[in-house]
Amino acid sequence: MIVKAVLAHPEGRPSTLEEVELDEPRADEILVRLVASGICHTDVSTHRLWPGMTGGRWPVVFGHEGAGVVEAVGDGIERVRPGDSVVMSYRSCRVCLECAAGHPYYCRQFATLNVSGTRPDGSTTLRVDGRPVFGSFFGQSSFATHSLAYEDNVVVVGQNIDLSVAAPFGCGLQTGAGTVMNVLELDERSSLVVFGAGGVGLSAVMAARALGVSTIVAVDPVESRRRVARELGATVAIDPGVDDVVEAVHGHTGGGATASIETSAIPDVLLQALDCLGARGTAVALGVGGMPEFTFAPLRLARGKSLRTTVEGDSDPHEFIPKLLELHAEGQLPVEKLIQRYRFDEFGRALHDAESGNAIKPVLLFG
Ligand SMILES: NC(=O)c1ccc[n+]([C@@H]2O[C@H](COP(=O)([O-])OP(=O)(O)OC[C@H]3O[C@@H](n4cnc5c(N)ncnc54)[C@H](O)[C@@H]3O)[C@@H](O)[C@H]2O)c1
Ligand SMILES: [Zn+2]
Ligand SMILES: [Zn+2]
């Protein structure tokens, strides 16, 4: 079928909205008509890293926070039916050692299934004039009117759910909230410092608030983002251009935080995320994909501190997204406060606003 998709080209050339041919669903595929798609900073950073990751498979369709309605399913699909409302997330094989042990976010096939640009057999789902258009990005390539997705990355949600709000649950919200709820397992007595009040960082702030974490510090140079962080539950907001962040955090937490989350992908900020911890504190680095190589003295990890990473906040979307939607329905995760909506044909402005920081969570709306 002919669909419309945003094609990304080598850097320097703007993305273009074009008509492309999408395959009919194979036995294990689900055809989804997009209603909304969030833009995550990973869409922007992967565009930059794509040549190194794939050897330059252009053009390619990004987008990995899609939500929509199922139009058709392949013969092998059992759990999903045409007409279902769905949120799409990352793919996992569901059978490797990590998947079988309940950790699909560390699936051994993760790169092949999510960021290779093709199906695992090397075919593309998209083409123009017989030439391949790469996609299958997180098993969806959601910057398009239609996606081919899979049972492992499709979560059926209630028909009453506003899909323009639910779309970012598939990555940014799940990652920030999951880091707080699944990785760090914080509680009322904990203190948390979030570096970067973007879509991921603010999701962490909302989740920490929902758990009743007593001290929540947000650090961001952008005043408007610090303001939103305060509205969403940060008890302290720090401007790193004005205050000594490490000193301020030690003051607010009585000697160092229980945990910190780094989302700016800046090496010096990661060092602050370590230095602001108290004994046995844990720093989680979320922006490592786009972070340059740098060195630091191991002494920075003294007093039992840990530094770790996570994929998608250690979240299994099939369990975690319904849980997050329930919390949202109870008013606990006011994601609406992060969202700025754009018509699909305004994708250029939306991508620009995601990159420049004008919008915290741009969401594209399809027809
Ligand atoms: N690990 C994962 O599974 C996963 C999933 C989703 C996103 N990510 C990554 O997480 C990162 C955040 O994504 P996002 O969509 O929230 O991006 P974003 O650009 O909206 O957020 C980054 C924030 O960092 C702030 N910042 C800049 N300089 C700072 C400083 N000196 N101190 C503190 N904050 C500073 C920016 O103002 C911005 O608000 C990206 O690198 C993205 O690729 C990782
Ligand atoms: Zn797996
Ligand atoms: Zn993402």
Short mmCIF file of C-alpha atoms and ligand atoms in Angstrom, two decimals:
data_model
loop_
_atom_site.label_atom_id
_atom_site.label_comp_id
_atom_site.label_asym_id
_atom_site.label_seq_id
_atom_site.Cartn_x
_atom_site.Cartn_y
_atom_site.Cartn_z
CA MET A 1 0.00 0.00 0.00
CA ILE A 2 1.06 3.62 -0.52
CA VAL A 3 1.67 5.56 2.71
CA LYS A 4 3.22 8.89 3.61
CA ALA A 5 6.47 8.90 5.57
CA VAL A 6 9.20 11.32 6.70
CA LEU A 7 12.42 10.26 5.00
CA ALA A 8 15.67 11.18 6.78
CA HIS A 9 18.70 11.79 4.54
CA PRO A 10 22.44 12.21 5.26
CA GLU A 11 23.03 15.12 7.60
CA GLY A 12 22.82 18.50 5.98
CA ARG A 13 19.80 17.55 3.88
CA PRO A 14 16.44 18.22 5.50
CA SER A 15 14.01 15.36 5.98
CA THR A 16 11.27 15.09 3.35
CA LEU A 17 7.63 13.94 3.47
CA GLU A 18 7.11 11.46 0.64
CA GLU A 19 4.79 8.77 -0.65
CA VAL A 20 6.36 5.34 -0.18
CA GLU A 21 5.21 1.76 -0.67
CA LEU A 22 4.70 -0.29 2.51
CA ASP A 23 4.54 -4.11 2.34
CA GLU A 24 1.35 -5.96 3.25
CA PRO A 25 1.76 -7.49 6.75
CA ARG A 26 3.64 -10.79 6.85
CA ALA A 27 2.41 -13.59 9.16
CA ASP A 28 4.09 -12.03 12.22
CA GLU A 29 3.30 -8.40 11.37
CA ILE A 30 0.63 -5.93 12.46
CA LEU A 31 -0.42 -3.01 10.26
CA VAL A 32 -1.04 0.05 12.42
CA ARG A 33 -2.62 3.31 11.22
CA LEU A 34 -0.82 5.99 13.20
CA VAL A 35 -2.86 8.46 15.23
CA ALA A 36 0.10 10.09 16.99
CA SER A 37 3.86 9.79 17.35
CA GLY A 38 6.10 11.40 19.92
CA ILE A 39 9.58 12.62 19.03
CA CYS A 40 12.30 11.43 21.42
CA HIS A 41 15.79 12.87 21.54
CA THR A 42 17.01 9.45 20.36
CA ASP A 43 15.38 10.14 16.96
CA VAL A 44 17.57 13.23 16.68
CA SER A 45 20.81 11.66 18.01
CA THR A 46 20.38 8.44 15.98
CA HIS A 47 20.11 10.53 12.80
CA ARG A 48 23.63 11.79 13.57
CA LEU A 49 24.98 8.33 14.53
CA TRP A 50 23.21 6.39 11.72
CA PRO A 51 26.16 6.20 9.28
CA GLY A 52 28.38 4.65 11.99
CA MET A 53 25.61 2.29 13.12
CA THR A 54 24.54 0.98 9.71
CA GLY A 55 27.22 2.01 7.23
CA GLY A 56 24.81 4.64 5.90
CA ARG A 57 21.47 3.07 5.08
CA TRP A 58 19.69 6.08 3.56
CA PRO A 59 16.98 7.16 3.27
CA VAL A 60 15.51 5.96 6.55
CA VAL A 61 12.26 6.51 8.45
CA PHE A 62 12.75 7.15 12.19
CA GLY A 63 10.11 7.50 14.93
CA HIS A 64 9.66 5.12 17.86
CA GLU A 65 6.85 6.53 20.01
CA GLY A 66 3.92 5.62 17.78
CA ALA A 67 0.32 5.00 18.81
CA GLY A 68 -2.61 4.16 16.58
CA VAL A 69 -5.29 1.73 15.51
CA VAL A 70 -4.69 -1.75 14.09
CA GLU A 71 -5.89 -2.04 10.48
CA ALA A 72 -4.82 -5.60 9.65
CA VAL A 73 -2.87 -8.48 11.16
CA GLY A 74 -0.81 -11.33 9.69
CA ASP A 75 -1.99 -14.96 9.94
CA GLY A 76 0.25 -15.70 12.93
CA ILE A 77 -1.02 -12.88 15.12
CA GLU A 78 -3.22 -13.96 18.06
CA ARG A 79 -3.12 -11.28 20.74
CA VAL A 80 -3.99 -8.26 18.59
CA ARG A 81 -7.09 -7.64 16.44
CA PRO A 82 -8.07 -5.07 13.81
CA GLY A 83 -9.68 -2.11 15.54
CA ASP A 84 -7.50 -2.37 18.67
CA SER A 85 -5.94 0.85 19.98
CA VAL A 86 -2.23 0.29 20.47
CA VAL A 87 0.92 1.93 21.81
CA MET A 88 4.15 0.78 20.15
CA SER A 89 7.44 0.35 22.02
CA TYR A 90 10.83 -1.30 21.40
CA ARG A 91 11.20 -4.82 19.96
CA SER A 92 12.61 -7.88 21.74
CA CYS A 93 12.94 -11.49 20.58
CA ARG A 94 11.18 -12.91 23.68
CA VAL A 95 13.28 -16.13 23.54
CA CYS A 96 16.98 -15.30 24.16
CA LEU A 97 18.50 -15.76 27.62
CA GLU A 98 17.81 -12.15 28.66
CA CYS A 99 14.25 -12.18 27.32
CA ALA A 100 13.50 -15.56 28.89
CA ALA A 101 14.81 -14.26 32.23
CA GLY A 102 12.34 -11.36 32.06
CA HIS A 103 14.73 -8.68 30.78
CA PRO A 104 13.57 -7.96 27.21
CA TYR A 105 15.21 -4.50 27.40
CA TYR A 106 18.57 -6.31 27.25
CA CYS A 107 17.49 -8.66 24.42
CA ARG A 108 20.50 -10.11 22.62
CA GLN A 109 18.81 -9.27 19.32
CA PHE A 110 18.14 -5.67 20.34
CA ALA A 111 20.28 -3.98 17.67
CA THR A 112 19.06 -6.25 14.87
CA LEU A 113 15.42 -5.81 15.83
CA ASN A 114 15.44 -2.08 16.58
CA VAL A 115 18.18 -0.15 14.82
CA SER A 116 19.35 -2.09 11.75
CA GLY A 117 17.01 -0.36 9.29
CA THR A 118 15.60 -3.67 8.02
CA ARG A 119 13.71 -6.76 9.11
CA PRO A 120 16.02 -9.44 10.65
CA ASP A 121 16.15 -11.16 7.21
CA GLY A 122 17.59 -7.99 5.64
CA SER A 123 14.48 -6.96 3.70
CA THR A 124 12.98 -3.49 4.00
CA THR A 125 9.28 -2.95 4.68
CA LEU A 126 9.37 0.27 2.61
CA ARG A 127 10.46 1.27 -0.90
CA VAL A 128 10.18 4.04 -3.48
CA ASP A 129 10.25 3.19 -7.21
CA GLY A 130 11.64 -0.26 -6.33
CA ARG A 131 14.54 1.21 -4.31
CA PRO A 132 14.75 0.32 -0.60
CA VAL A 133 13.74 2.82 2.05
CA PHE A 134 15.18 1.74 5.40
CA GLY A 135 12.98 1.61 8.47
CA SER A 136 11.77 -1.02 10.95
CA PHE A 137 13.08 1.53 13.49
CA PHE A 138 12.12 0.08 16.91
CA GLY A 139 9.84 -2.18 14.89
CA GLN A 140 7.66 0.75 13.83
CA SER A 141 9.30 3.74 12.03
CA SER A 142 6.40 5.80 13.31
CA PHE A 143 7.08 9.03 11.37
CA ALA A 144 4.64 7.66 8.81
CA THR A 145 0.90 7.33 8.38
CA HIS A 146 1.22 3.52 8.76
CA SER A 147 3.63 1.12 10.49
CA LEU A 148 4.36 -2.58 10.39
CA ALA A 149 4.82 -3.70 14.00
CA TYR A 150 4.99 -6.98 15.95
CA GLU A 151 3.31 -8.69 18.90
CA ASP A 152 6.47 -8.16 20.97
CA ASN A 153 6.34 -4.34 20.63
CA VAL A 154 2.60 -3.67 20.41
CA VAL A 155 0.66 -3.00 23.62
CA VAL A 156 -3.14 -2.99 23.33
CA VAL A 157 -4.69 -0.15 25.35
CA GLY A 158 -8.26 0.87 26.16
CA GLN A 159 -10.40 2.43 23.41
CA ASN A 160 -10.96 5.49 25.63
CA ILE A 161 -7.23 6.32 25.85
CA ASP A 162 -6.12 9.59 24.19
CA LEU A 163 -3.42 8.25 21.87
CA SER A 164 -1.78 11.67 21.49
CA VAL A 165 -1.01 11.48 25.20
CA ALA A 166 -0.21 7.75 25.27
CA ALA A 167 2.29 7.81 22.36
CA PRO A 168 5.32 8.97 24.42
CA PHE A 169 4.68 6.16 26.93
CA GLY A 170 6.37 3.85 24.37
CA CYS A 171 9.84 5.31 25.02
CA GLY A 172 10.47 8.62 26.82
CA LEU A 173 7.93 8.25 29.59
CA GLN A 174 8.66 4.56 30.12
CA THR A 175 12.41 5.26 30.25
CA GLY A 176 12.26 8.10 32.78
CA ALA A 177 9.58 6.53 34.97
CA GLY A 178 11.13 3.05 34.67
CA THR A 179 14.53 4.32 35.79
CA VAL A 180 12.89 5.57 38.99
CA MET A 181 10.48 2.66 39.54
CA ASN A 182 12.33 -0.37 38.10
CA VAL A 183 16.04 0.47 38.22
CA LEU A 184 16.41 2.61 41.34
CA GLU A 185 13.36 1.39 43.30
CA LEU A 186 13.15 4.64 45.26
CA ASP A 187 10.78 5.28 48.16
CA GLU A 188 9.65 8.10 50.48
CA ARG A 189 12.99 8.34 52.28
CA SER A 190 15.03 8.62 49.06
CA SER A 191 16.43 11.73 47.46
CA LEU A 192 16.82 11.99 43.69
CA VAL A 193 18.67 14.43 41.44
CA VAL A 194 17.58 14.58 37.80
CA PHE A 195 20.03 16.22 35.37
CA GLY A 196 18.15 17.48 32.32
CA ALA A 197 14.46 18.40 32.47
CA GLY A 198 13.55 17.08 29.02
CA GLY A 199 10.99 14.41 28.18
CA VAL A 200 12.96 11.65 29.91
CA GLY A 201 14.11 13.66 32.94
CA LEU A 202 10.67 15.11 33.64
CA SER A 203 9.13 11.63 33.39
CA ALA A 204 11.56 10.62 36.13
CA VAL A 205 10.47 13.63 38.20
CA MET A 206 6.77 12.69 37.81
CA ALA A 207 7.43 9.08 38.77
CA ALA A 208 9.47 10.12 41.82
CA ARG A 209 6.62 12.39 42.86
CA ALA A 210 4.15 9.51 42.41
CA LEU A 211 6.31 7.37 44.74
CA GLY A 212 6.44 10.15 47.33
CA VAL A 213 10.24 10.58 47.12
CA SER A 214 10.95 13.29 49.70
CA THR A 215 13.62 15.34 47.93
CA ILE A 216 13.51 15.69 44.13
CA VAL A 217 16.10 18.03 42.63
CA ALA A 218 15.88 19.00 38.94
CA VAL A 219 18.89 20.56 37.20
CA ASP A 220 18.51 22.30 33.83
CA PRO A 221 19.93 25.52 32.35
CA VAL A 222 16.57 26.36 30.71
CA GLU A 223 14.33 28.42 33.00
CA SER A 224 11.04 27.25 31.45
CA ARG A 225 12.05 23.61 31.93
CA ARG A 226 12.97 24.20 35.57
CA ARG A 227 9.52 25.78 36.02
CA VAL A 228 7.77 22.72 34.53
CA ALA A 229 9.92 20.49 36.76
CA ARG A 230 8.68 22.38 39.81
CA GLU A 231 5.06 22.05 38.63
CA LEU A 232 5.53 18.30 38.20
CA GLY A 233 6.92 17.71 41.67
CA ALA A 234 10.58 18.76 41.87
CA THR A 235 11.13 20.14 45.36
CA VAL A 236 14.24 22.05 44.23
CA ALA A 237 15.24 23.34 40.77
CA ILE A 238 18.85 24.32 40.13
CA ASP A 239 20.29 26.43 37.30
CA PRO A 240 23.74 24.90 36.61
CA GLY A 241 24.85 28.20 35.05
CA VAL A 242 24.37 30.00 38.35
CA ASP A 243 24.76 27.56 41.24
CA ASP A 244 27.45 25.04 42.16
CA VAL A 245 25.24 22.01 41.56
CA VAL A 246 27.20 19.52 43.66
CA GLU A 247 27.43 21.83 46.65
CA ALA A 248 23.74 22.75 46.37
CA VAL A 249 22.66 19.09 46.23
CA HIS A 250 24.77 18.17 49.24
CA GLY A 251 23.10 21.04 51.09
CA HIS A 252 19.56 20.03 50.13
CA THR A 253 20.06 16.32 50.85
CA GLY A 254 22.04 16.53 54.07
CA GLY A 255 25.24 15.05 52.65
CA GLY A 256 24.48 13.61 49.22
CA ALA A 257 21.61 12.10 47.23
CA THR A 258 20.41 8.50 47.19
CA ALA A 259 20.35 8.50 43.40
CA SER A 260 20.89 10.63 40.32
CA ILE A 261 19.79 10.37 36.70
CA GLU A 262 21.80 11.95 33.87
CA THR A 263 19.95 12.78 30.64
CA SER A 264 21.95 15.65 29.10
CA ALA A 265 24.61 13.36 27.54
CA ILE A 266 27.33 15.83 28.61
CA PRO A 267 30.46 14.25 30.25
CA ASP A 268 30.90 17.02 32.86
CA VAL A 269 27.27 16.63 33.88
CA LEU A 270 27.76 12.90 34.37
CA LEU A 271 30.62 13.72 36.76
CA GLN A 272 28.27 16.04 38.68
CA ALA A 273 25.74 13.19 38.80
CA LEU A 274 28.42 11.07 40.55
CA ASP A 275 29.74 13.81 42.82
CA CYS A 276 26.29 14.76 44.15
CA LEU A 277 25.67 11.23 45.52
CA GLY A 278 25.96 10.22 49.14
CA ALA A 279 27.53 6.92 50.28
CA ARG A 280 26.11 3.89 48.36
CA GLY A 281 24.35 6.21 45.94
CA THR A 282 23.60 5.18 42.35
CA ALA A 283 23.94 7.33 39.25
CA VAL A 284 22.11 6.18 36.10
CA ALA A 285 23.43 7.52 32.79
CA LEU A 286 20.68 7.61 30.15
CA GLY A 287 22.28 9.56 27.33
CA VAL A 288 25.31 7.31 26.81
CA GLY A 289 24.55 6.59 23.14
CA GLY A 290 25.38 10.15 22.13
CA MET A 291 28.07 10.84 24.76
CA PRO A 292 31.72 11.24 23.64
CA GLU A 293 34.53 9.21 25.22
CA PHE A 294 36.10 10.80 28.30
CA THR A 295 38.08 9.79 31.38
CA PHE A 296 37.54 10.18 35.12
CA ALA A 297 39.35 8.99 38.25
CA PRO A 298 37.84 5.84 39.81
CA LEU A 299 38.02 7.67 43.15
CA ARG A 300 34.88 9.48 42.03
CA LEU A 301 33.09 6.19 42.77
CA ALA A 302 34.49 5.99 46.32
CA ARG A 303 32.16 5.39 49.28
CA GLY A 304 30.34 2.57 47.54
CA LYS A 305 28.85 4.62 44.73
CA SER A 306 27.67 2.91 41.53
CA LEU A 307 27.34 4.10 37.98
CA ARG A 308 25.04 2.20 35.66
CA THR A 309 23.04 2.51 32.49
CA THR A 310 19.63 1.26 31.46
CA VAL A 311 17.75 0.59 28.27
CA GLU A 312 14.18 1.90 28.46
CA GLY A 313 14.26 2.10 32.26
CA ASP A 314 14.40 -1.71 32.51
CA SER A 315 10.74 -1.72 31.46
CA ASP A 316 8.83 -4.58 29.85
CA PRO A 317 6.29 -2.53 27.89
CA HIS A 318 3.59 -5.19 28.16
CA GLU A 319 3.57 -4.86 31.94
CA PHE A 320 4.80 -1.33 32.50
CA ILE A 321 2.82 0.72 29.96
CA PRO A 322 -0.59 -0.45 31.30
CA LYS A 323 0.65 0.31 34.83
CA LEU A 324 1.77 3.80 33.78
CA LEU A 325 -1.54 4.43 32.00
CA GLU A 326 -3.35 3.52 35.22
CA LEU A 327 -1.21 5.97 37.19
CA HIS A 328 -1.93 8.58 34.51
CA ALA A 329 -5.69 7.94 34.80
CA GLU A 330 -5.37 8.55 38.56
CA GLY A 331 -3.78 11.92 37.79
CA GLN A 332 -0.32 10.83 38.97
CA LEU A 333 1.62 11.32 35.72
CA PRO A 334 0.40 14.57 34.10
CA VAL A 335 2.21 13.93 30.81
CA GLU A 336 0.00 16.51 29.08
CA LYS A 337 2.18 19.22 30.65
CA LEU A 338 5.15 18.07 28.50
CA ILE A 339 3.33 17.68 25.20
CA GLN A 340 3.24 20.08 22.28
CA ARG A 341 1.15 18.87 19.33
CA TYR A 342 2.01 19.34 15.61
CA ARG A 343 0.18 18.30 12.45
CA PHE A 344 2.11 15.59 10.56
CA ASP A 345 2.97 18.02 7.75
CA GLU A 346 4.60 20.30 10.36
CA PHE A 347 7.21 17.57 11.07
CA GLY A 348 10.06 19.92 10.08
CA ARG A 349 9.14 22.42 12.77
CA ALA A 350 8.52 19.62 15.29
CA LEU A 351 11.95 18.06 14.65
CA HIS A 352 13.57 21.48 14.87
CA ASP A 353 11.79 22.19 18.17
CA ALA A 354 12.90 18.81 19.53
CA GLU A 355 16.49 19.57 18.61
CA SER A 356 16.52 23.19 19.80
CA GLY A 357 14.63 22.41 23.00
CA ASN A 358 11.67 24.70 22.16
CA ALA A 359 9.30 21.81 22.83
CA ILE A 360 9.77 19.28 25.64
CA LYS A 361 7.79 16.47 24.01
CA PRO A 362 6.67 17.21 20.46
CA VAL A 363 3.87 14.88 19.31
CA LEU A 364 2.92 14.54 15.62
CA LEU A 365 -0.78 14.08 14.87
CA PHE A 366 -1.89 12.17 11.78
CA GLY A 367 -4.97 13.38 9.91
N1 LIG B 1 18.67 4.72 27.69
C1 LIG B 1 17.54 4.75 27.04
O1 LIG B 1 16.86 3.74 26.88
C2 LIG B 1 17.02 6.04 26.51
C3 LIG B 1 15.69 6.15 26.11
C4 LIG B 1 15.21 7.40 25.69
C5 LIG B 1 16.08 8.45 25.61
N2 LIG B 1 17.41 8.30 25.95
C6 LIG B 1 18.35 9.42 25.91
O2 LIG B 1 18.06 10.24 27.03
C7 LIG B 1 18.49 11.57 26.74
C8 LIG B 1 17.38 12.56 27.09
O3 LIG B 1 16.31 12.48 26.17
P1 LIG B 1 15.20 13.64 26.13
O4 LIG B 1 14.25 13.29 25.04
O5 LIG B 1 14.70 13.92 27.49
O6 LIG B 1 16.16 14.86 25.63
P2 LIG B 1 16.09 16.44 25.89
O7 LIG B 1 17.04 17.06 24.94
O8 LIG B 1 14.67 16.89 25.90
O9 LIG B 1 16.65 16.63 27.40
C9 LIG B 1 17.98 16.93 27.74
C10 LIG B 1 17.96 18.08 28.76
O10 LIG B 1 19.29 18.32 29.25
C11 LIG B 1 19.38 19.69 29.56
N3 LIG B 1 20.75 20.14 29.82
C12 LIG B 1 21.64 20.72 28.95
N4 LIG B 1 22.77 21.08 29.60
C13 LIG B 1 22.61 20.70 30.90
C14 LIG B 1 23.42 20.81 32.06
N5 LIG B 1 24.64 21.37 32.04
N6 LIG B 1 22.94 20.32 33.24
C15 LIG B 1 21.71 19.76 33.30
N7 LIG B 1 20.89 19.63 32.21
C16 LIG B 1 21.35 20.10 31.04
C17 LIG B 1 18.71 20.35 28.36
O11 LIG B 1 18.36 21.70 28.62
C18 LIG B 1 17.49 19.43 28.16
O12 LIG B 1 16.36 19.91 28.90
C19 LIG B 1 18.90 11.58 25.27
O13 LIG B 1 20.32 11.48 25.19
C20 LIG B 1 18.26 10.33 24.71
O14 LIG B 1 18.94 9.82 23.59
C21 LIG B 1 17.88 7.12 26.40
ZN ZN B 2 15.71 -11.50 23.28
ZN ZN B 3 13.33 7.13 22.69
#
